[in-house]
Amino acid sequence: MFDVYPIYDLQPVSALGCYLYDQSGEKYLDFYGGHAVISIGHSHPHYISRIERQLKTIGFYSNSIVNPLQEEFAALLGTVSGYPDYQLFLVNSGAEANENALKLASFTTGKKGIVSFNKAFHGRTSATVAVTDNPKIRAAINPSDHVSFFSLEDLKGVENVLSNGETCAVIIEGIQGIAGINVPSDHFLKGLRKLCDQYGVVLILDEIQSGYGRTGKFFAHQYAGIQADIITMAKGMGNGFPLGGLIINPSFEASHGLLGTTFGGNHLACAAGLAVLEVFQKERLIENAQAKGQQLKQLLSEIDAVKEVRGHGLMLGVRFDFNIRSLRQHLLFEEKIFFGSSSDPNILRLLPPLSIGDSQVDQLVAGLINSLKNEEFLIH
Ligand SMILES: Cc1ncc(COP(=O)(O)O)c(C=O)c1O
C-alpha cells in the first residue's frame, strides 16, 4: 500500500448500529462515524435489504440510459432537504461534488476568481485543493493564484474582491469540520448571500460534512435562513456507499456534455441514497440529531476540563486547554470509544451516527469523565 494514512492499531471486522467490533469481539462506541460518513448507523437492515434487492435486479449501467431511480432520488432529496425545485447531479465523492460545483459556477459566469476562507477544506482534486487552505497538499499543478482567502466573518474583505467583477464563486463550509468545528455566524452567511446577489456571484455551500442532517437541520446553512445557489454533499449521503452530489438552483441551464461521470448516479448508488433518506424519514433522525446534540452539549459543558463545546447537533467540537492526542488514544483503547480529531490539536471532534440514543450519550460522557481522571492529559 502507498503509505499515506497514519493508522490506529484497530481492525473492525463487523459493525452494527453505533458500534464497531474487532477480531476478539471487543465492542467500540463509534463517535467518529468513519469520518462523519455513517449517518443511519452501521448495517441498517433497511439499507442492506434495499441494496441487496437492487444488486439482484441491476447494479450498474452508464448514464446513457433511462434510470428512474435517479428521478426518485432527486424528488425525495428535494423534499427532505427543503430544496424541492433544485436540480440534482450525482457523483461519487465530496471532492468531485465541489469540483463540479466550481466548474459550473465558472461555466455559467465565464469568470475564474474564487473566494474561499482561512482553514477551509474542500478536497484534494485540482480546483478543490486550490480553494483548500493547506499549501502542503497543493502540488505545482494546482495553481491557486485566482483564489482569495479571507477570515470567517470578514465581509469587508470579501466585498473588496467581489467588487472587482472577476469572481465566479464564493465557497464556504456550512460548518468548518477539519479546521475543528468553526461555525460561521448567521450574520456572516446572510451577508455573503447579499454580496453574491449584488455582484452576480455563485454562492456554493459545501455541506459535505455538515449536511445530511448531521447538525439537526438537513443543511447547516439552514440555521441562518439563507438559500445557496449550489449545495454540495457526500459523506452521510450513502452511509458508506461512495456517493456524492450537488443540488443546483433551477436558474442554471444544463446542456449535454457540460458535466459527466461514469459511475455517478448508478443504480446501486441510488438505492443506497434512497435507503438512507427513507430511514431518515421513518426514524426521524434529523430531529434525533438535534435533541441528542443539545443533550450532549449540556452534559459535556458541565465537565470541568472542557473549555468549550461548539457546533450544532451531532457535529460537535469539544475544546480542552491541552493537546488531545493521548486523550483520544486513551478513549479508544481503554474506554473503547472512537472519537475524531481535527487540525486544531486541542479539539476532540464528535461525529457519531445520527441514530444514537440515551445510552450512547451516557456511555460517552462517563467514558470521557473516566479518561480525564488520568492526570497526564492535563499537561499543557
Ligand atoms: C467539508 C469537506 N469538503 C470536501 C471533502 C472532500 O470529500 P472526499 O474526501 O469525499 O473527496 C471533505 C472530506 O473530509 C470535507 O470535510
Short mmCIF file of C-alpha atoms and ligand atoms in Angstrom, two decimals:
data_model
loop_
_atom_site.label_atom_id
_atom_site.label_comp_id
_atom_site.label_asym_id
_atom_site.label_seq_id
_atom_site.Cartn_x
_atom_site.Cartn_y
_atom_site.Cartn_z
CA MET A 1 0.00 0.00 0.00
CA PHE A 2 1.07 3.57 -0.66
CA ASP A 3 1.59 4.61 2.95
CA VAL A 4 -0.27 7.93 3.30
CA TYR A 5 -2.51 7.28 6.32
CA PRO A 6 -1.42 7.35 9.97
CA ILE A 7 -3.50 4.46 11.35
CA TYR A 8 -4.70 3.18 14.70
CA ASP A 9 -3.98 -0.39 15.71
CA LEU A 10 -7.66 -1.31 15.40
CA GLN A 11 -9.23 -3.71 12.92
CA PRO A 12 -13.01 -3.63 12.94
CA VAL A 13 -14.38 -6.86 11.45
CA SER A 14 -18.07 -6.07 11.87
CA ALA A 15 -20.30 -3.16 12.79
CA LEU A 16 -23.89 -2.71 13.91
CA GLY A 17 -25.79 0.47 14.77
CA CYS A 18 -23.41 2.75 16.70
CA TYR A 19 -20.81 0.06 17.43
CA LEU A 20 -17.73 -1.50 15.84
CA TYR A 21 -16.41 -4.96 16.77
CA ASP A 22 -12.78 -6.12 16.41
CA GLN A 23 -11.40 -9.68 15.85
CA SER A 24 -11.55 -10.53 19.53
CA GLY A 25 -15.18 -9.42 19.80
CA GLU A 26 -14.28 -6.19 21.63
CA LYS A 27 -17.01 -3.57 21.16
CA TYR A 28 -16.26 0.10 20.39
CA LEU A 29 -18.72 3.00 20.53
CA ASP A 30 -18.39 4.84 17.20
CA PHE A 31 -18.36 8.59 17.81
CA TYR A 32 -16.23 9.12 14.70
CA GLY A 33 -18.70 7.61 12.21
CA GLY A 34 -15.87 6.66 9.84
CA HIS A 35 -15.22 10.42 9.44
CA ALA A 36 -18.85 11.68 9.52
CA VAL A 37 -19.94 9.08 6.96
CA ILE A 38 -22.17 6.77 8.99
CA SER A 39 -25.50 8.59 9.18
CA ILE A 40 -28.22 5.95 9.71
CA GLY A 41 -25.96 3.55 11.64
CA HIS A 42 -23.87 0.58 10.58
CA SER A 43 -25.53 -2.37 8.78
CA HIS A 44 -29.03 -0.92 8.98
CA PRO A 45 -31.48 -3.69 7.91
CA HIS A 46 -33.44 -1.47 5.50
CA TYR A 47 -30.21 -0.25 3.88
CA ILE A 48 -28.94 -3.82 3.46
CA SER A 49 -32.19 -5.13 2.00
CA ARG A 50 -32.64 -2.22 -0.44
CA ILE A 51 -29.07 -2.54 -1.77
CA GLU A 52 -29.35 -6.35 -1.86
CA ARG A 53 -32.61 -6.16 -3.80
CA GLN A 54 -31.08 -3.68 -6.26
CA LEU A 55 -27.97 -5.80 -6.76
CA LYS A 56 -30.16 -8.77 -7.68
CA THR A 57 -32.01 -6.72 -10.32
CA ILE A 58 -29.49 -4.35 -11.94
CA GLY A 59 -26.42 -2.95 -10.16
CA PHE A 60 -24.93 -0.65 -12.77
CA TYR A 61 -25.43 0.86 -16.12
CA SER A 62 -23.99 4.07 -17.58
CA ASN A 63 -25.71 7.45 -17.75
CA SER A 64 -26.74 6.85 -21.36
CA ILE A 65 -29.96 5.01 -20.47
CA VAL A 66 -33.18 5.71 -18.55
CA ASN A 67 -32.68 5.19 -14.80
CA PRO A 68 -35.90 6.06 -12.93
CA LEU A 69 -34.12 5.63 -9.58
CA GLN A 70 -32.34 8.94 -10.25
CA GLU A 71 -35.65 10.82 -10.58
CA GLU A 72 -36.99 9.08 -7.47
CA PHE A 73 -33.86 10.01 -5.54
CA ALA A 74 -33.92 13.64 -6.75
CA ALA A 75 -37.57 14.03 -5.75
CA LEU A 76 -37.12 12.56 -2.28
CA LEU A 77 -33.90 14.53 -1.66
CA GLY A 78 -35.67 17.74 -2.74
CA THR A 79 -38.50 17.10 -0.27
CA VAL A 80 -36.36 16.09 2.70
CA SER A 81 -33.73 18.82 2.18
CA GLY A 82 -36.16 21.72 1.71
CA TYR A 83 -34.90 22.42 -1.83
CA PRO A 84 -37.73 20.85 -3.89
CA ASP A 85 -37.11 22.79 -7.11
CA TYR A 86 -33.31 22.33 -7.31
CA GLN A 87 -31.64 20.10 -9.93
CA LEU A 88 -29.50 17.13 -8.87
CA PHE A 89 -26.16 15.98 -10.32
CA LEU A 90 -24.79 12.77 -8.83
CA VAL A 91 -21.11 11.92 -8.34
CA ASN A 92 -19.08 9.59 -6.12
CA SER A 93 -17.24 11.72 -3.55
CA GLY A 94 -17.05 15.09 -1.85
CA ALA A 95 -14.14 16.46 -3.87
CA GLU A 96 -15.92 15.55 -7.09
CA ALA A 97 -19.05 17.37 -5.92
CA ASN A 98 -17.06 20.54 -5.19
CA GLU A 99 -15.00 20.24 -8.38
CA ASN A 100 -18.22 20.15 -10.44
CA ALA A 101 -19.82 22.97 -8.42
CA LEU A 102 -16.81 25.25 -9.03
CA LYS A 103 -16.71 24.34 -12.72
CA LEU A 104 -20.42 25.03 -13.08
CA ALA A 105 -20.00 28.45 -11.44
CA SER A 106 -17.16 29.24 -13.83
CA PHE A 107 -19.01 27.91 -16.91
CA THR A 108 -22.07 29.99 -16.02
CA THR A 109 -20.34 33.29 -15.24
CA GLY A 110 -17.38 32.93 -17.63
CA LYS A 111 -15.08 34.05 -14.77
CA LYS A 112 -12.35 32.33 -12.74
CA GLY A 113 -11.88 34.20 -9.44
CA ILE A 114 -12.96 32.32 -6.31
CA VAL A 115 -13.37 33.43 -2.71
CA SER A 116 -12.61 30.86 -0.01
CA PHE A 117 -11.85 31.04 3.72
CA ASN A 118 -8.95 30.51 6.09
CA LYS A 119 -8.71 26.91 7.33
CA ALA A 120 -11.21 25.71 4.71
CA PHE A 121 -11.08 22.13 3.41
CA HIS A 122 -12.87 21.33 0.15
CA GLY A 123 -10.98 18.32 -1.24
CA ARG A 124 -7.80 17.19 -2.97
CA THR A 125 -8.64 17.40 -6.68
CA SER A 126 -7.43 20.24 -8.86
CA ALA A 127 -9.94 23.06 -8.23
CA THR A 128 -10.89 21.88 -4.74
CA VAL A 129 -7.33 21.75 -3.42
CA ALA A 130 -6.76 25.25 -4.78
CA VAL A 131 -9.60 26.54 -2.58
CA THR A 132 -8.40 24.48 0.42
CA ASP A 133 -6.31 26.46 2.88
CA ASN A 134 -3.46 23.98 3.17
CA PRO A 135 -0.46 24.61 0.89
CA LYS A 136 1.08 21.28 2.00
CA ILE A 137 -1.46 19.29 -0.04
CA ARG A 138 -1.26 21.55 -3.09
CA ALA A 139 1.11 20.38 -5.88
CA ALA A 140 2.74 22.60 -8.51
CA ILE A 141 -0.03 21.67 -10.95
CA ASN A 142 -2.72 23.06 -8.60
CA PRO A 143 -2.49 26.83 -9.05
CA SER A 144 -4.35 28.98 -6.52
CA ASP A 145 -3.47 32.42 -7.89
CA HIS A 146 -7.13 33.02 -8.72
CA VAL A 147 -8.29 32.23 -5.17
CA SER A 148 -8.60 34.82 -2.38
CA PHE A 149 -8.77 33.60 1.22
CA PHE A 150 -10.46 35.58 3.99
CA SER A 151 -11.17 35.06 7.68
CA LEU A 152 -14.66 33.87 8.52
CA GLU A 153 -16.73 36.99 9.31
CA ASP A 154 -14.65 39.32 7.07
CA LEU A 155 -17.47 40.65 4.88
CA LYS A 156 -15.49 43.79 4.04
CA GLY A 157 -12.60 41.80 2.59
CA VAL A 158 -14.98 39.65 0.54
CA GLU A 159 -16.78 42.71 -0.82
CA ASN A 160 -13.48 44.31 -1.87
CA VAL A 161 -12.71 41.33 -4.10
CA LEU A 162 -16.24 40.81 -5.42
CA SER A 163 -16.46 44.45 -6.46
CA ASN A 164 -13.63 43.82 -8.98
CA GLY A 165 -16.13 41.82 -11.08
CA GLU A 166 -13.78 38.88 -11.71
CA THR A 167 -15.22 36.36 -9.24
CA CYS A 168 -17.34 33.36 -10.24
CA ALA A 169 -17.95 31.82 -6.81
CA VAL A 170 -17.76 32.08 -3.06
CA ILE A 171 -17.31 28.63 -1.49
CA ILE A 172 -17.82 28.01 2.21
CA GLU A 173 -18.40 25.02 4.50
CA GLY A 174 -21.72 25.04 6.38
CA ILE A 175 -19.56 24.39 9.45
CA GLN A 176 -15.78 24.04 9.04
CA GLY A 177 -15.08 20.42 10.00
CA ILE A 178 -11.41 19.58 9.57
CA ALA A 179 -10.47 23.00 10.97
CA GLY A 180 -12.02 21.97 14.31
CA ILE A 181 -15.76 22.83 14.11
CA ASN A 182 -15.84 26.55 13.27
CA VAL A 183 -19.39 27.81 12.83
CA PRO A 184 -19.85 30.84 10.55
CA SER A 185 -22.34 33.28 12.15
CA ASP A 186 -25.85 33.72 10.72
CA HIS A 187 -24.96 37.37 10.14
CA PHE A 188 -21.94 36.39 8.07
CA LEU A 189 -23.81 33.86 5.91
CA LYS A 190 -26.62 36.35 5.34
CA GLY A 191 -24.01 38.95 4.39
CA LEU A 192 -22.38 36.56 1.88
CA ARG A 193 -25.80 35.82 0.35
CA LYS A 194 -26.42 39.53 -0.07
CA LEU A 195 -22.99 40.25 -1.58
CA CYS A 196 -23.29 37.31 -4.02
CA ASP A 197 -26.70 38.63 -5.16
CA GLN A 198 -25.34 42.16 -5.50
CA TYR A 199 -22.29 41.17 -7.61
CA GLY A 200 -23.78 38.21 -9.55
CA VAL A 201 -21.54 35.62 -7.87
CA VAL A 202 -22.49 31.97 -7.26
CA LEU A 203 -22.74 31.04 -3.56
CA ILE A 204 -21.59 27.43 -3.05
CA LEU A 205 -22.29 25.83 0.31
CA ASP A 206 -20.04 22.85 0.96
CA GLU A 207 -22.27 20.66 3.15
CA ILE A 208 -20.20 17.52 2.57
CA GLN A 209 -19.50 17.09 6.27
CA SER A 210 -22.09 19.42 7.86
CA GLY A 211 -25.03 18.34 5.69
CA TYR A 212 -27.38 15.40 5.59
CA GLY A 213 -28.98 16.05 8.95
CA ARG A 214 -25.75 15.96 10.94
CA THR A 215 -26.33 19.37 12.55
CA GLY A 216 -30.03 18.87 13.38
CA LYS A 217 -31.14 20.57 10.16
CA PHE A 218 -30.76 18.98 6.73
CA PHE A 219 -28.04 21.55 5.88
CA ALA A 220 -26.13 23.61 8.45
CA HIS A 221 -26.65 26.86 6.50
CA GLN A 222 -30.41 26.49 7.06
CA TYR A 223 -29.78 27.76 10.63
CA ALA A 224 -29.01 31.14 9.01
CA GLY A 225 -32.24 31.09 6.99
CA ILE A 226 -30.44 31.52 3.65
CA GLN A 227 -30.56 29.56 0.38
CA ALA A 228 -27.38 28.76 -1.54
CA ASP A 229 -27.09 28.60 -5.35
CA ILE A 230 -25.27 25.26 -5.33
CA ILE A 231 -25.00 22.87 -2.38
CA THR A 232 -22.53 20.01 -2.33
CA MET A 233 -22.91 16.82 -0.31
CA ALA A 234 -21.34 13.37 0.17
CA LYS A 235 -20.32 11.52 3.41
CA GLY A 236 -23.66 10.77 5.16
CA MET A 237 -25.47 10.64 1.81
CA GLY A 238 -24.62 6.97 1.19
CA ASN A 239 -23.91 5.82 4.78
CA GLY A 240 -20.64 4.35 3.47
CA PHE A 241 -21.59 3.72 -0.16
CA PRO A 242 -19.39 6.11 -2.23
CA LEU A 243 -21.99 8.69 -3.17
CA GLY A 244 -21.85 12.46 -3.62
CA GLY A 245 -23.91 15.09 -5.32
CA LEU A 246 -24.69 18.72 -5.90
CA ILE A 247 -28.07 20.39 -5.96
CA ILE A 248 -28.31 23.33 -8.31
CA ASN A 249 -30.65 26.32 -8.43
CA PRO A 250 -33.21 25.98 -11.29
CA SER A 251 -31.78 29.11 -12.95
CA PHE A 252 -28.64 27.15 -14.02
CA GLU A 253 -29.10 25.72 -17.51
CA ALA A 254 -27.82 22.24 -18.26
CA SER A 255 -26.52 21.26 -21.70
CA HIS A 256 -25.45 17.84 -22.92
CA GLY A 257 -21.82 17.13 -22.08
CA LEU A 258 -21.40 20.09 -19.70
CA LEU A 259 -20.73 17.73 -16.77
CA GLY A 260 -20.37 13.98 -16.75
CA THR A 261 -19.25 10.87 -14.87
CA THR A 262 -19.13 7.11 -15.43
CA PHE A 263 -20.17 5.87 -12.01
CA GLY A 264 -22.17 8.81 -10.60
CA GLY A 265 -25.87 8.07 -10.16
CA ASN A 266 -25.63 4.34 -10.88
CA HIS A 267 -28.43 2.01 -9.78
CA LEU A 268 -26.72 0.73 -6.64
CA ALA A 269 -25.70 4.22 -5.52
CA CYS A 270 -29.28 5.48 -5.96
CA ALA A 271 -30.62 2.52 -3.97
CA ALA A 272 -28.16 3.31 -1.15
CA GLY A 273 -29.09 7.02 -1.24
CA LEU A 274 -32.81 6.28 -1.24
CA ALA A 275 -32.46 3.82 1.65
CA VAL A 276 -30.67 6.50 3.71
CA LEU A 277 -33.41 9.09 3.13
CA GLU A 278 -36.17 6.56 3.82
CA VAL A 279 -34.58 5.73 7.17
CA PHE A 280 -34.18 9.48 7.92
CA GLN A 281 -37.93 9.91 7.48
CA LYS A 282 -39.05 6.73 9.24
CA GLU A 283 -36.77 7.15 12.27
CA ARG A 284 -36.86 10.97 12.41
CA LEU A 285 -33.07 11.05 12.53
CA ILE A 286 -32.67 14.80 11.93
CA GLU A 287 -34.84 15.56 14.96
CA ASN A 288 -32.86 12.95 16.91
CA ALA A 289 -29.56 14.60 15.91
CA GLN A 290 -30.82 17.92 17.20
CA ALA A 291 -32.13 16.53 20.51
CA LYS A 292 -29.10 14.35 21.24
CA GLY A 293 -26.77 17.20 20.25
CA GLN A 294 -28.39 19.54 22.76
CA GLN A 295 -28.20 16.87 25.46
CA LEU A 296 -24.52 16.24 24.74
CA LYS A 297 -23.67 19.94 24.65
CA GLN A 298 -25.23 20.43 28.08
CA LEU A 299 -23.60 17.38 29.68
CA LEU A 300 -20.16 17.97 28.16
CA SER A 301 -20.03 21.63 29.13
CA GLU A 302 -20.58 20.60 32.78
CA ILE A 303 -17.21 18.75 32.76
CA ASP A 304 -14.50 20.90 34.39
CA ALA A 305 -11.72 20.17 31.89
CA VAL A 306 -13.97 21.09 28.95
CA LYS A 307 -13.36 24.70 27.92
CA GLU A 308 -15.93 24.96 25.13
CA VAL A 309 -18.39 22.82 23.16
CA ARG A 310 -19.12 24.17 19.70
CA GLY A 311 -21.16 23.15 16.69
CA HIS A 312 -24.74 22.04 16.16
CA GLY A 313 -26.50 18.69 16.51
CA LEU A 314 -24.08 15.78 16.18
CA MET A 315 -21.22 17.77 14.66
CA LEU A 316 -19.54 18.95 17.84
CA GLY A 317 -16.05 20.14 18.77
CA VAL A 318 -15.00 19.79 22.41
CA ARG A 319 -12.12 22.12 23.30
CA PHE A 320 -9.57 21.45 26.04
CA ASP A 321 -6.58 23.53 27.09
CA PHE A 322 -4.18 20.70 26.17
CA ASN A 323 -3.34 18.58 23.12
CA ILE A 324 -5.94 15.78 22.89
CA ARG A 325 -3.75 13.23 21.10
CA SER A 326 -3.16 10.94 24.12
CA LEU A 327 -6.67 11.53 25.47
CA ARG A 328 -8.07 10.28 22.14
CA GLN A 329 -5.82 7.19 22.33
CA HIS A 330 -6.89 6.52 25.91
CA LEU A 331 -10.57 6.90 25.00
CA LEU A 332 -10.16 4.45 22.13
CA PHE A 333 -8.09 1.74 23.78
CA GLU A 334 -9.24 1.96 27.42
CA GLU A 335 -12.80 3.30 27.24
CA LYS A 336 -13.46 1.76 23.78
CA ILE A 337 -14.88 4.95 22.31
CA PHE A 338 -13.71 6.17 18.90
CA PHE A 339 -13.57 9.99 18.52
CA GLY A 340 -12.39 12.23 15.70
CA SER A 341 -9.64 14.85 15.79
CA SER A 342 -9.04 17.95 13.67
CA SER A 343 -6.25 20.27 12.60
CA ASP A 344 -6.74 22.11 15.92
CA PRO A 345 -4.75 19.93 18.36
CA ASN A 346 -6.96 20.83 21.34
CA ILE A 347 -10.29 19.81 19.77
CA LEU A 348 -11.95 16.42 20.08
CA ARG A 349 -14.43 16.00 17.22
CA LEU A 350 -17.74 14.18 17.68
CA LEU A 351 -19.34 12.79 14.51
CA PRO A 352 -21.48 9.81 15.59
CA PRO A 353 -24.27 8.11 13.65
CA LEU A 354 -27.44 10.24 13.81
CA SER A 355 -29.24 7.31 15.41
CA ILE A 356 -27.51 7.44 18.83
CA GLY A 357 -29.77 7.07 21.85
CA ASP A 358 -29.60 7.99 25.54
CA SER A 359 -27.44 5.01 26.44
CA GLN A 360 -24.74 6.05 23.94
CA VAL A 361 -24.83 9.63 25.27
CA ASP A 362 -24.41 8.31 28.83
CA GLN A 363 -21.61 5.94 27.79
CA LEU A 364 -19.75 8.75 26.04
CA VAL A 365 -19.97 11.20 28.94
CA ALA A 366 -19.00 8.55 31.52
CA GLY A 367 -16.08 7.40 29.33
CA LEU A 368 -14.78 10.91 28.89
CA ILE A 369 -15.01 11.69 32.61
CA ASN A 370 -13.20 8.43 33.36
CA SER A 371 -10.40 9.15 30.89
CA LEU A 372 -9.96 12.68 32.17
CA LYS A 373 -9.15 11.30 35.65
CA ASN A 374 -5.78 10.50 34.09
CA GLU A 375 -3.68 13.48 35.18
CA GLU A 376 -1.13 13.00 32.39
CA PHE A 377 -3.50 14.56 29.83
CA LEU A 378 -3.69 17.79 31.76
CA ILE A 379 -0.05 18.65 30.99
CA HIS A 380 -0.21 21.76 28.79
C1 LIG B 1 -16.09 19.91 4.04
C2 LIG B 1 -15.48 18.87 3.16
N1 LIG B 1 -15.44 19.09 1.83
C3 LIG B 1 -14.92 18.18 0.99
C4 LIG B 1 -14.38 16.99 1.45
C5 LIG B 1 -13.80 16.01 0.48
O1 LIG B 1 -14.59 14.86 0.43
P1 LIG B 1 -13.99 13.49 -0.19
O2 LIG B 1 -12.93 13.01 0.77
O3 LIG B 1 -15.19 12.57 -0.25
O4 LIG B 1 -13.45 13.80 -1.53
C6 LIG B 1 -14.39 16.74 2.83
C7 LIG B 1 -13.79 15.50 3.37
O5 LIG B 1 -13.46 15.36 4.51
C8 LIG B 1 -14.95 17.70 3.71
O6 LIG B 1 -14.98 17.51 5.03
#
